[in-house]
Coordinates of C-alpha atoms in Angstrom, one line a residue:
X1 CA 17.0 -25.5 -31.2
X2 CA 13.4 -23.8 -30.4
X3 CA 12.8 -23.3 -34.3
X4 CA 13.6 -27.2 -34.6
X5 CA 10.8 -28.2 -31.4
X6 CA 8.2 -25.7 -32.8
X7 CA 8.3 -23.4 -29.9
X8 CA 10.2 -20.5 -31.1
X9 CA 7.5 -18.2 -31.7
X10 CA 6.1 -18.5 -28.1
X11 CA 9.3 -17.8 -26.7
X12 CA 9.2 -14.5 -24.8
X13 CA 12.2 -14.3 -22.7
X14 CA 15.4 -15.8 -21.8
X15 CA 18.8 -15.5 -19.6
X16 CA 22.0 -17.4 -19.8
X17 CA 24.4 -17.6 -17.3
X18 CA 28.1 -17.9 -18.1
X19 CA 30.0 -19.8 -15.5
X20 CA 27.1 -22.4 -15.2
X21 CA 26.3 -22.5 -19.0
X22 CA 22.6 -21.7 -17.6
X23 CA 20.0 -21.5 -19.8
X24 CA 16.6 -20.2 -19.0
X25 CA 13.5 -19.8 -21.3
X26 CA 10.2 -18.6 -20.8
X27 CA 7.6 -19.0 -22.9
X28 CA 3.4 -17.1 -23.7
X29 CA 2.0 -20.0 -21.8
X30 CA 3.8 -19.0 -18.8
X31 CA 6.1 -22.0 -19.4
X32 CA 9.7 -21.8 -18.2
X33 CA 12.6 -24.3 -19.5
X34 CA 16.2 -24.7 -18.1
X35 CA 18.9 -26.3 -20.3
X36 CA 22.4 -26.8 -19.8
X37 CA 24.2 -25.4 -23.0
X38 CA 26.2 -26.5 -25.0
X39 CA 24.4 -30.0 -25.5
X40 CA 21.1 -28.5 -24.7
X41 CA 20.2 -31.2 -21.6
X42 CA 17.3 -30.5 -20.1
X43 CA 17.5 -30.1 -16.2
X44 CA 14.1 -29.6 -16.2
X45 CA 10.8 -27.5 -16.9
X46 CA 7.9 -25.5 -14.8
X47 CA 4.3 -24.4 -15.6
X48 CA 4.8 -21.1 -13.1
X49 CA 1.4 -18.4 -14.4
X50 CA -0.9 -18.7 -16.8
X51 CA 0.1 -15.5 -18.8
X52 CA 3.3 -15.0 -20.7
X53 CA 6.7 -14.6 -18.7
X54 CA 7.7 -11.3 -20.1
X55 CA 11.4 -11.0 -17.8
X56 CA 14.0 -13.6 -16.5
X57 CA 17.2 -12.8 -14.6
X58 CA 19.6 -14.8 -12.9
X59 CA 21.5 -14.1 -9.8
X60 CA 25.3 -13.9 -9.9
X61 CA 26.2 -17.2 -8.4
X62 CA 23.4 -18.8 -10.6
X63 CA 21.5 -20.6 -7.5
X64 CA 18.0 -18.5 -7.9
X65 CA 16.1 -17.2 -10.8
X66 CA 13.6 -14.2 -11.3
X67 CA 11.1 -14.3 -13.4
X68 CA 8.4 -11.4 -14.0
X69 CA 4.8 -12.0 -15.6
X70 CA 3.6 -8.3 -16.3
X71 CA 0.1 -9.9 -17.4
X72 CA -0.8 -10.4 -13.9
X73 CA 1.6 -9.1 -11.7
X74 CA 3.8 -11.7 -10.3
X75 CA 7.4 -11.4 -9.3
X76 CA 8.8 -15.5 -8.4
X77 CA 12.5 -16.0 -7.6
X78 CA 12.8 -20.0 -8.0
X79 CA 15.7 -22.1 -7.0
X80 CA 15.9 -24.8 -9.1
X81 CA 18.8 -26.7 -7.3
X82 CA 15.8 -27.6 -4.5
X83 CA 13.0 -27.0 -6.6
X84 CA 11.6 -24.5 -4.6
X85 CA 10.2 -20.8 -4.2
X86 CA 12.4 -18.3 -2.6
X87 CA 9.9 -15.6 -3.2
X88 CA 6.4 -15.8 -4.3
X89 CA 4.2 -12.2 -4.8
X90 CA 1.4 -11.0 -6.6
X91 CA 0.0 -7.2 -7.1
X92 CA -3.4 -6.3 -8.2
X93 CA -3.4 -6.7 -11.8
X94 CA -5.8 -4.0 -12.4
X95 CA -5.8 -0.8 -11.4
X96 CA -5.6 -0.4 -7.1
X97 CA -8.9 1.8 -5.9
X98 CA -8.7 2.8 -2.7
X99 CA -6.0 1.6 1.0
X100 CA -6.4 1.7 4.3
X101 CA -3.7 1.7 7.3
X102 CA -4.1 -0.7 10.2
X103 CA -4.4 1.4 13.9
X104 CA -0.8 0.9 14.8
X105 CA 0.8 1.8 10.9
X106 CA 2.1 -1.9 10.6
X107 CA -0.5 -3.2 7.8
X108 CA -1.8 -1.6 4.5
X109 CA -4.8 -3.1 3.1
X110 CA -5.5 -2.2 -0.3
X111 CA -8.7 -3.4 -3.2
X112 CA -8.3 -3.3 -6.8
X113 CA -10.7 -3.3 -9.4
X114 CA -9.8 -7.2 -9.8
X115 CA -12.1 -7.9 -7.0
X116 CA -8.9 -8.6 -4.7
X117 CA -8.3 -7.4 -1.5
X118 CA -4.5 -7.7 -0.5
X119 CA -3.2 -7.3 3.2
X120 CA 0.6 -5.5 3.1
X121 CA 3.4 -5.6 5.8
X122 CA 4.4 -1.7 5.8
X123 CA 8.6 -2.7 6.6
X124 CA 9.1 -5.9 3.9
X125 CA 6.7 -4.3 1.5
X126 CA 5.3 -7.7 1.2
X127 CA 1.8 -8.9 0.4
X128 CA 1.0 -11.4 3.1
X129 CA -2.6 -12.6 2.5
X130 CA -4.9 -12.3 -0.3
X131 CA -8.6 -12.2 -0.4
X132 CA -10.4 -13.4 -3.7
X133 CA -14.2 -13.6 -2.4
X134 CA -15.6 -10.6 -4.3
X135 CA -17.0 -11.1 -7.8
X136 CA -16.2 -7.6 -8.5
X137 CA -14.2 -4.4 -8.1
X138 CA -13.6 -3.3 -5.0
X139 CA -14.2 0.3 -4.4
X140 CA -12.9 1.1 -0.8
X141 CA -11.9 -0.9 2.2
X142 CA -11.1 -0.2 5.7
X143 CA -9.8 -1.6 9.4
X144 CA -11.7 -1.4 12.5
X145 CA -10.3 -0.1 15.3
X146 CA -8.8 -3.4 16.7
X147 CA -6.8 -3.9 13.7
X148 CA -7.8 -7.2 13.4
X149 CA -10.8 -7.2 11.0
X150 CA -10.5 -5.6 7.4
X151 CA -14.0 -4.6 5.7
X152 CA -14.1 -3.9 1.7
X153 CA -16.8 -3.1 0.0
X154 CA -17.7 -4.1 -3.5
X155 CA -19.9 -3.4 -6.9
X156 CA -20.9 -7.2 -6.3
X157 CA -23.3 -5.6 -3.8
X158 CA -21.4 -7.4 -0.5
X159 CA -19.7 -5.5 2.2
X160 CA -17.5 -8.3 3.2
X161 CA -15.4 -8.8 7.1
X162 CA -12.3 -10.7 6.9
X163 CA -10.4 -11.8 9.7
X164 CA -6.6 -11.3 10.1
X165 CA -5.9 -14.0 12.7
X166 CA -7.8 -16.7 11.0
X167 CA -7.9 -15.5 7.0
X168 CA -11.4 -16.2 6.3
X169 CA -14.7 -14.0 5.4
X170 CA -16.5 -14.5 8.6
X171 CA -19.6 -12.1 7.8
X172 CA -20.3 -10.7 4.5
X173 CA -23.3 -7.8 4.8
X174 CA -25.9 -7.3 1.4
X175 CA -28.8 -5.3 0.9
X176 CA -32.5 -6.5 0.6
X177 CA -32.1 -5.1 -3.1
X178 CA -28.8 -5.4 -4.9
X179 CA -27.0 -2.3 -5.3
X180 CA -23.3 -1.0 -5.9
X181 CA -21.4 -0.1 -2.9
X182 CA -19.0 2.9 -3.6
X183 CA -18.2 3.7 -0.4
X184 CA -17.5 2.4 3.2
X185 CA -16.9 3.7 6.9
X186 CA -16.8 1.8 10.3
X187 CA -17.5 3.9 13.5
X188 CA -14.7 3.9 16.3
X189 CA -16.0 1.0 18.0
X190 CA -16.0 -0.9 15.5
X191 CA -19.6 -2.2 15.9
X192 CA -21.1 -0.4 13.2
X193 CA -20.5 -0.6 9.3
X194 CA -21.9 1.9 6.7
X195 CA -21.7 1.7 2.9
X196 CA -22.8 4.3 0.1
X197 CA -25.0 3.0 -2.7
X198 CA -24.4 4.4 -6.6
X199 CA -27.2 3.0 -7.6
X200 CA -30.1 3.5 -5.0
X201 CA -28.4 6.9 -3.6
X202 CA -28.9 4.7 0.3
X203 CA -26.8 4.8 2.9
X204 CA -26.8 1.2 4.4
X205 CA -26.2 0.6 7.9
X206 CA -25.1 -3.3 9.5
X207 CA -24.3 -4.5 13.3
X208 CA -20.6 -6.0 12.8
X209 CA -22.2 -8.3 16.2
X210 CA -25.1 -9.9 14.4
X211 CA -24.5 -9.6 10.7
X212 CA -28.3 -7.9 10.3
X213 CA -29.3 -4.4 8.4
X214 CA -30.0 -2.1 11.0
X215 CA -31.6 1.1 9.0
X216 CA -31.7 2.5 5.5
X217 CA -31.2 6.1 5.0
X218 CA -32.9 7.7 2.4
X219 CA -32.6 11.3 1.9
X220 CA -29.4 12.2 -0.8
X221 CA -30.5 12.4 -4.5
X222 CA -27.4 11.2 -6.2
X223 CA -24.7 8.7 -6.0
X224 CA -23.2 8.4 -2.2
X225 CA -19.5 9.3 -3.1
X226 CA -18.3 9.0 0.2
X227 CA -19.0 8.3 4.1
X228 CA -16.8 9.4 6.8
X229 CA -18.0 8.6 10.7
X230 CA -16.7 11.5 13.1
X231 CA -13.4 9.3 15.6
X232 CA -15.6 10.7 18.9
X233 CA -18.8 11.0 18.3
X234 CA -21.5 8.9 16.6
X235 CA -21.9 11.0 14.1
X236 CA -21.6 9.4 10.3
X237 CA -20.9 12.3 7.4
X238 CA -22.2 11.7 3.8
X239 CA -20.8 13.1 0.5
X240 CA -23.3 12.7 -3.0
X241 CA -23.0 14.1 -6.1
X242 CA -26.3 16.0 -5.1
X243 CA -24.1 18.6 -4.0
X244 CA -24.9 18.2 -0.2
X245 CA -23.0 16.3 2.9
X246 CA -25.0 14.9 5.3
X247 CA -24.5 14.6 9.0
X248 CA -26.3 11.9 10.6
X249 CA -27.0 11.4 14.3
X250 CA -26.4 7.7 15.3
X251 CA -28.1 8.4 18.6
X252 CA -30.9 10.2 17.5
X253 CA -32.2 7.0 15.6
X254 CA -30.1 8.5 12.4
X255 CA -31.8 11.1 12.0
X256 CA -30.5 13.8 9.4
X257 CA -28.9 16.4 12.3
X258 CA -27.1 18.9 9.7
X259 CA -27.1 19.6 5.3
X260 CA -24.6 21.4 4.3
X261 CA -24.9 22.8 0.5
X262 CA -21.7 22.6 -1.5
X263 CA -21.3 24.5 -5.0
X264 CA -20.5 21.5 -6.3
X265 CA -21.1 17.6 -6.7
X266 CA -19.0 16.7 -3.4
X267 CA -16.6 13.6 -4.0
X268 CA -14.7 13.1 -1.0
X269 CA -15.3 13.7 2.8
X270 CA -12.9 13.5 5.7
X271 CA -13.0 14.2 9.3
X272 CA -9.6 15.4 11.4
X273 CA -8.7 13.0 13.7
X274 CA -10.2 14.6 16.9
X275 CA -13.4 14.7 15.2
X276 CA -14.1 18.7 15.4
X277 CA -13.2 19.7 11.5
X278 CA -14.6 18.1 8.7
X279 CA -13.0 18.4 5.1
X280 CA -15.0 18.4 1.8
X281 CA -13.8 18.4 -1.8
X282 CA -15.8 19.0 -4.7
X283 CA -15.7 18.5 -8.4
X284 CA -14.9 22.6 -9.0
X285 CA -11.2 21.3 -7.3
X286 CA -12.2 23.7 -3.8
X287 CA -11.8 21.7 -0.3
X288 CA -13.4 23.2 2.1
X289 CA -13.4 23.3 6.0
X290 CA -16.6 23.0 7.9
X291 CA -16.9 23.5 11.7
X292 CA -19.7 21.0 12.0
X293 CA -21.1 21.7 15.7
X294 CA -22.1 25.6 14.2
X295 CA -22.7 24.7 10.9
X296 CA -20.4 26.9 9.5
X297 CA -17.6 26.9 6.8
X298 CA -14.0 27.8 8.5
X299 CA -11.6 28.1 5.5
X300 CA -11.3 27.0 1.9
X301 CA -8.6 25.5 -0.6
X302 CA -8.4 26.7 -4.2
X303 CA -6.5 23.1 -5.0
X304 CA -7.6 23.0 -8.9
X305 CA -4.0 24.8 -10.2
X306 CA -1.6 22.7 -8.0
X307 CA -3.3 19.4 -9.6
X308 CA -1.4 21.1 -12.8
X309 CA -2.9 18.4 -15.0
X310 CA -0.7 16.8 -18.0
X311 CA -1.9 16.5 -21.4
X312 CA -2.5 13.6 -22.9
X313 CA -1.7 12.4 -26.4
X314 CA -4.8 13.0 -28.4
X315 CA -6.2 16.3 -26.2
X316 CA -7.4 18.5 -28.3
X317 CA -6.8 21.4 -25.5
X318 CA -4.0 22.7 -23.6
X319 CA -3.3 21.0 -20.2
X320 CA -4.5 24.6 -19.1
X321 CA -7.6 24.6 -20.6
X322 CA -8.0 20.8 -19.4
X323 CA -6.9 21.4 -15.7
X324 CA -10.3 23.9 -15.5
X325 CA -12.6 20.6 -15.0
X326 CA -10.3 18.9 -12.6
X327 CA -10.6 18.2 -9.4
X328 CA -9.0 16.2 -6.1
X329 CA -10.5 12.9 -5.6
X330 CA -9.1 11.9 -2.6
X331 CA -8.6 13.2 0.7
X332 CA -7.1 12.7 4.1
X333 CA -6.0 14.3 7.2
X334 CA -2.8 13.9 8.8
X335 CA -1.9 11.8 12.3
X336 CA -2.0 15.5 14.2
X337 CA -4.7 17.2 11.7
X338 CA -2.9 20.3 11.1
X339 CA -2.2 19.6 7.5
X340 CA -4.2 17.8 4.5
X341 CA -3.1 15.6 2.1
X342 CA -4.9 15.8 -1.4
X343 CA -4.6 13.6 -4.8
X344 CA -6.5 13.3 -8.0
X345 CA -6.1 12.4 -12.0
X346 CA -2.4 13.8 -11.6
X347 CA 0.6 12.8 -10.9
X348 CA 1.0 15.4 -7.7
X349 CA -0.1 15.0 -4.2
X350 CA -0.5 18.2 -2.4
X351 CA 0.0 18.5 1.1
X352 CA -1.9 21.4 2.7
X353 CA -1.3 23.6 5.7
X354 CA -5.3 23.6 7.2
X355 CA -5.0 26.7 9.3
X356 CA -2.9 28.7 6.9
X357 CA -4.1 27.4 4.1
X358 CA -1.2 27.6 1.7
X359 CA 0.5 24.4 0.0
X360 CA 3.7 23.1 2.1
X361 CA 4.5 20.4 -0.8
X362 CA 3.8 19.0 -3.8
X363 CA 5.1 15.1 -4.3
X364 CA 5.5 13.9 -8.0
X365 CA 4.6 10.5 -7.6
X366 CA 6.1 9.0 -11.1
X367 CA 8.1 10.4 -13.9
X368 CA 7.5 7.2 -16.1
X369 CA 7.0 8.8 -19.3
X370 CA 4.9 5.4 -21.0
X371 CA 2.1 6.9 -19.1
X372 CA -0.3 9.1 -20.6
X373 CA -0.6 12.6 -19.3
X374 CA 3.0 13.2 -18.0
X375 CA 3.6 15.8 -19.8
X376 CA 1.9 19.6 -19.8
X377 CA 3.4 20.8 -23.2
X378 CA 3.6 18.7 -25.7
X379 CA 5.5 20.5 -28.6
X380 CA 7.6 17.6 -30.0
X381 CA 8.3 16.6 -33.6
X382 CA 5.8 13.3 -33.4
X383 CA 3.1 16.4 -32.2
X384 CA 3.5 18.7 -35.3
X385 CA 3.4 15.8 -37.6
X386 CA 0.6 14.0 -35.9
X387 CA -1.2 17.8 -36.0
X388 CA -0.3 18.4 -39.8
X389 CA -1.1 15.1 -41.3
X390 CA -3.7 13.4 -39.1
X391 CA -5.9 16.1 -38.0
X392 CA -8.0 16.2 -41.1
X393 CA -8.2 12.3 -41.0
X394 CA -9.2 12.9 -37.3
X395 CA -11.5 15.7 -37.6
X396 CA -14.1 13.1 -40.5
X397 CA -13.7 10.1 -37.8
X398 CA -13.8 12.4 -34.8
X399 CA -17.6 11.8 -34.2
X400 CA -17.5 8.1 -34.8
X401 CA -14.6 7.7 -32.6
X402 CA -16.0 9.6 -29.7
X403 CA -19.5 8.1 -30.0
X404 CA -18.6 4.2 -30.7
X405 CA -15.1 4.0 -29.2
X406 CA -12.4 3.4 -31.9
X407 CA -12.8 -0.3 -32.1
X408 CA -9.3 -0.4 -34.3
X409 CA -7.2 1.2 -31.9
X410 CA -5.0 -1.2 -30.1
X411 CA -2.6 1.1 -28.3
X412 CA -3.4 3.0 -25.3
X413 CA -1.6 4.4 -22.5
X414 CA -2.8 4.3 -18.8
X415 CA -3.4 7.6 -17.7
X416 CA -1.4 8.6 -14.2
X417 CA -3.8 9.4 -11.7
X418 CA -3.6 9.1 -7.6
X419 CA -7.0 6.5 -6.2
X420 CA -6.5 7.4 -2.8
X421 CA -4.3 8.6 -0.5
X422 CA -3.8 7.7 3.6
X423 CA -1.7 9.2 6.5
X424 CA -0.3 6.7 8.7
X425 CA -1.9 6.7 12.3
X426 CA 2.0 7.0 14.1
X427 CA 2.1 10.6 11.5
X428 CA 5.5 9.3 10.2
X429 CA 4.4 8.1 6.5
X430 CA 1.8 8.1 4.5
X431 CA 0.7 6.0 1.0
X432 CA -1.0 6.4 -2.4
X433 CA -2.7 4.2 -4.6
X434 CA -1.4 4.8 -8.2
X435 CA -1.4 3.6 -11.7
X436 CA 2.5 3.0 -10.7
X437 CA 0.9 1.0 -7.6
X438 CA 1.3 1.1 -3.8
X439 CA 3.6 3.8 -3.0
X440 CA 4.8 4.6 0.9
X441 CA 6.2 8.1 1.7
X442 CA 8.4 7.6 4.4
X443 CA 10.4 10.3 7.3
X444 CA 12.4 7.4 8.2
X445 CA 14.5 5.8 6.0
X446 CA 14.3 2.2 6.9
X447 CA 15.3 3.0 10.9
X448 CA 12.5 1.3 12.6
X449 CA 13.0 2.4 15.9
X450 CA 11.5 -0.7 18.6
X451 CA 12.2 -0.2 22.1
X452 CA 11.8 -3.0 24.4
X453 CA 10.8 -2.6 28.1
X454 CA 12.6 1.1 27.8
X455 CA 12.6 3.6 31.0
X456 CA 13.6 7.0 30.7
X457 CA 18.1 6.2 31.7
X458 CA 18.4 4.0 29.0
X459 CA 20.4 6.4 26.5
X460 CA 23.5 5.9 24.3
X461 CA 25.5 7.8 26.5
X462 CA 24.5 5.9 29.8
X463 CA 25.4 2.6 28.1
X464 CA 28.9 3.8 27.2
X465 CA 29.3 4.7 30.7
X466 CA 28.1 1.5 32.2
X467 CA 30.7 0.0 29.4
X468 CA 33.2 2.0 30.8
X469 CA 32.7 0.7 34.4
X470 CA 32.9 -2.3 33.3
X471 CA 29.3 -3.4 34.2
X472 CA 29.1 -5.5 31.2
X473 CA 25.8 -7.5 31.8
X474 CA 23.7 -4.3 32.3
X475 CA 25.2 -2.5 29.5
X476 CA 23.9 -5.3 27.2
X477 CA 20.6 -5.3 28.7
X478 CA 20.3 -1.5 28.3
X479 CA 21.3 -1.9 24.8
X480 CA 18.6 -4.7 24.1
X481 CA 16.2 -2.1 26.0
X482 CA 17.1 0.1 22.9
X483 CA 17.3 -2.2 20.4
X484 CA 19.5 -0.1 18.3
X485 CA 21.7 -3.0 15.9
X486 CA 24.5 -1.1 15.9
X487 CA 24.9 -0.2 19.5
X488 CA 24.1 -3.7 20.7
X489 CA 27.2 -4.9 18.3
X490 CA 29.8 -2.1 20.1
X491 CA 28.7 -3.3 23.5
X492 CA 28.9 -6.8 22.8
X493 CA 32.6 -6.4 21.4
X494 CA 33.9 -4.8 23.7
X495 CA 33.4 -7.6 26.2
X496 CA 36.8 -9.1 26.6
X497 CA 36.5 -13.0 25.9
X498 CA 37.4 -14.3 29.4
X499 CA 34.1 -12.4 30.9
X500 CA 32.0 -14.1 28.1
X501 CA 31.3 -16.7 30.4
X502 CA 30.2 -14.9 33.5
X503 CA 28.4 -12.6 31.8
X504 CA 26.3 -15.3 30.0
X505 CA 25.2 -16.6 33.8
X506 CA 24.2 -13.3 34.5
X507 CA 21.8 -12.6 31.7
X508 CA 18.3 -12.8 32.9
X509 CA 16.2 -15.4 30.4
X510 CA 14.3 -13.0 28.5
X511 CA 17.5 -11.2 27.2
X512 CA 19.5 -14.8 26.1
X513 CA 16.8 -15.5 23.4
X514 CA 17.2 -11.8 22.0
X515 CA 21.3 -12.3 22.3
X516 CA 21.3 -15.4 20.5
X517 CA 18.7 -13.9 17.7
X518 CA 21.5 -10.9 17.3
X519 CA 24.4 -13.8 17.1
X520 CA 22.4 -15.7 14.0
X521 CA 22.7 -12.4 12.6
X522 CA 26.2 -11.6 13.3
X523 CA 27.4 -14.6 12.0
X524 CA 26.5 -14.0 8.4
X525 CA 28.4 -10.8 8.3
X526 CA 30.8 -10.7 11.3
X527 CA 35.1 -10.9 11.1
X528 CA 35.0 -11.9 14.5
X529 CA 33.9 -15.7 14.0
X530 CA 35.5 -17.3 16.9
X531 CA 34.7 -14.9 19.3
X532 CA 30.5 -14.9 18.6
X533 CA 31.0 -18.7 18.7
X534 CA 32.4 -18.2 22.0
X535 CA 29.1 -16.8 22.7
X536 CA 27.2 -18.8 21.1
X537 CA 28.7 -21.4 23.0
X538 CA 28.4 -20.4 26.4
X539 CA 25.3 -19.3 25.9
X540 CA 23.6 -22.9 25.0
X541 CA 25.7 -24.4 27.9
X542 CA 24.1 -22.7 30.5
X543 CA 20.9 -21.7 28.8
X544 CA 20.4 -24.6 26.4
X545 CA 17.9 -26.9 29.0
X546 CA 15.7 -24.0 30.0
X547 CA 15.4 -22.9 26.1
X548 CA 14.3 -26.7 25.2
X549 CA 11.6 -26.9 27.6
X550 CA 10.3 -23.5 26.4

């Protein structure tokens, strides 16, 4: 049928569904088609992306469709019954740089290097806004401390402030001279924004009040890798490949108050969260600690053999050999500072115990072997052969290759490598931006515990008590003080249906709203129909006025 209307070749994936006789087709154009088989009726067709479709799947009862467009990232679940999205998402379809977490651990902001800086809900996972200002990668963004304003930084040469109530750009801060912004900080207040130059090796400071450049500061003689402003004092640190970090005194008309000399080109700089350690890591893989009020170095991390680099497919050397020039690009201290968590062009992140100074754990952040450098040995038959009958060919191209690029070479791997890592303010998870994309390391499986208006009797076991004396109006408000699903459900059934009614009279207004939220819920996967209608029932009877007017 698709050789006969000329389309076959662009046809690059399809479903069928068997009780519906579904047919779904997507094509390279990011076309989709559905047909009803056997006859081949068209229900109807949908321009969805502008890159190929590259997976379909259909849902069991047929209703919604999935479609995935690897090109760019999308993931659409369409019903085609309405016509309508149930699901609409987009990732970055680059690489992701560098995240941020909002103060109270609800948002993840994250920039890519397609100029895109996405906002993330932390418990759907979802992407909820998407901002598309910057002409070019961004290379780190951040929240201020309200948790309302997200700043990014860019190689466009813009630091740009966006605004999470409204979802615009509401200041955008440059430079009298254009120059590429690698890095970014905020101080505590939120007042003040700094960002790293590669080009100019300046540190550029802005008022978030007024928009203007407040000061310049001169003084590193290499790239800025990375700014860092101490959470209690107005102090900003600054990392360069110059081999040096920086203290500047915001106070002191930002002048340079400390250098510290570092054996190596410094990459990443953090400061503990009550502002009185200051971590550095630096391109020979050491982190050290610094106390920064003495000057004086208080412990260091040999971190470059628990990177345990992979080896990728064309090394030359053993991942042994490789692992010598490697080091941990990314840094950050946890919610109570006592440990260090630590990434880099590997597929571990370390977390480290700061005052002992040992590892406590290593996380493996992917085991997808299509990416490059997975493995550390690589003794397989494809090796040998590729050893035996291509290293001659290799070793006459080897110095065209490595000085023009091999232009012929179509396949390539992405290598697995951690952008930046981020503790969660609440200390209960933390993320990592990685070729496999945003990933959240959680302690809590999916219990999201949200008290409401709790005091210090409210417990499981009072509850079952007040249950047990009958006292079945507080025993649901002590259970929505809680907030616990399950517990609210026990309580609620064990009501016996002719009290329904005077304990619905008895609820005070701010707990009927939250009781008929819970009976919406029940409904779609309770046995006990009639009695939640009951509820339901006597609820909007006596309620139902004073809920319309609000």
């Amino acid at each position: 049928f698709f050789n006969k209307e000329g389309d076959f070749n662009n046809l690059t994936a399809a479903a069928f569904h068997k009780k519906t006789h579904l047919l779904v087709t997507g094509f390279a154009s990011g076309v989709f088609h559905l047909h009803e088989l056997p006859d081949f009726n068209l229900i109807h067709s949908l321009s969805i992306s502008d890159q190929r479709i590259a997976s379909i799947s259909i849902n069991c009862t047929g209703d919604w469709i999935a479609f995935g467009c690897s090109g760019l990232g999308q993931l659409l679940v369409w019903e085609w019954q309405s016509e309508s999205y149930v699901l609409k998402q987009q990732g970055h379809f680059n690489s992701m740089v560098s995240l941020a977490y909002s103060p109270d651990g609800q948002y993840i902001v994250t920039g890519g290097e397609d100029g895109k800086v996405k906002v993330w809900n932390t418990s759907s996972s979802f992407c909820f806004v998407t901002f598309t200002e910057h002409n070019s990668g961004v290379t780190a963004v951040t929240f201020t401390s309200t948790g309302y304003v997200v700043l990014s930084a860019s190689l466009d040469g813009t630091v740009r402030a966006f605004d999470l109530h409204r979802y615009r750009n509401f200041r955008t801060f440059t430079s009298p001279r254009p120059s590429q912004f690698s890095s970014l900080a905020v101080d505590s207040s939120g007042e003040i924004v700094a960002a790293g130059s590669q080009d100019s090796f300046e540190i550029f400071i802005w008022s978030m009040q007024s928009g203007r450049l407040l000061d310049v500061l001169a003084g590193h003689e290499g790239p800025i890798s990375s700014l860092s402003f101490n959470p209690m004092k107005c102090i900003l640190a600054s990392a360069s490949w110059d081999k040096t970090v920086k203290l500047w005194d915001m106070l002191d008309s930002w002048r340079t108050k400390e250098t510290f000399i570092i054996n190596s080109d410094v990459l990443v700089v953090a400061f503990r969260p009550d502002g009185k350690e200051l971590a550095v890591a630096a391109l020979d893989g050491q982190i050290t600690f610094w106390d920064h009020d003495n000057a004086v170095q208080t412990g260091s991390i040999e971190g470059r053999h628990d990177l345990q680099m992979g080896r990728k497919e064309l090394d030359k050397i053993t991942a042994k050999q490789a692992a010598k020039g490697k080091s941990f690009t990314t840094l950050c201290y946890s919610a109570d500072g006592q440990s260090i968590l630590a990434g880099g062009l590997s597929k571990f992140v370390c977390i480290y115990n700061v005052k002992e100074q040992i590892l406590m754990k290593k996380f493996e952040i992917s085991c997808n072997h299509s990416l490059d450098a997975m493995e550390v040995f690589c003794v397989s038959k494809e090796m040998k052969d590729y050893f035996y009958c291509e290293l001659v060919v290799n070793m006459l191209n080897y110095f065209q290759i490595s000085l023009l690029g091999d232009m012929s070479y179509r396949h390539f791997k992405p290598e697995i490598r951690v952008t930046c890592v981020r503790f969660c303010p609440t200390g209960r998870s933390w993320a990592a931006t990685t070729t496999e994309g945003l990933l959240l390391y959680s302690l809590d499986s999916g219990l999201i515990f949200d008290p409401f208006e709790l005091d210090i009797d409210v417990t499981p076991s009072n509850i079952h008590k007040t249950l047990s004396q009958k006292e079945y109006t507080m025993a649901i408000v002590m259970a929505f003080k809680l907030n616990e699903k399950k517990l609210i459900q026990e309580v609620i059934e064990a009501v016996p249906s002719s009290e329904v009614d005077v304990v619905c009279s008895s609820l005070p207004d701010l707990y009927v709203e939250k009781l008929l939220e819970f009976l919406a819920s029940a409904f779609e996967t309770s046995c006990h129909l009639e009695f939640y209608l009951i509820w339901a029932h006597k609820l909007l009877m006596l309620h139902g006025q004073k809920l319309k007017t609000r």
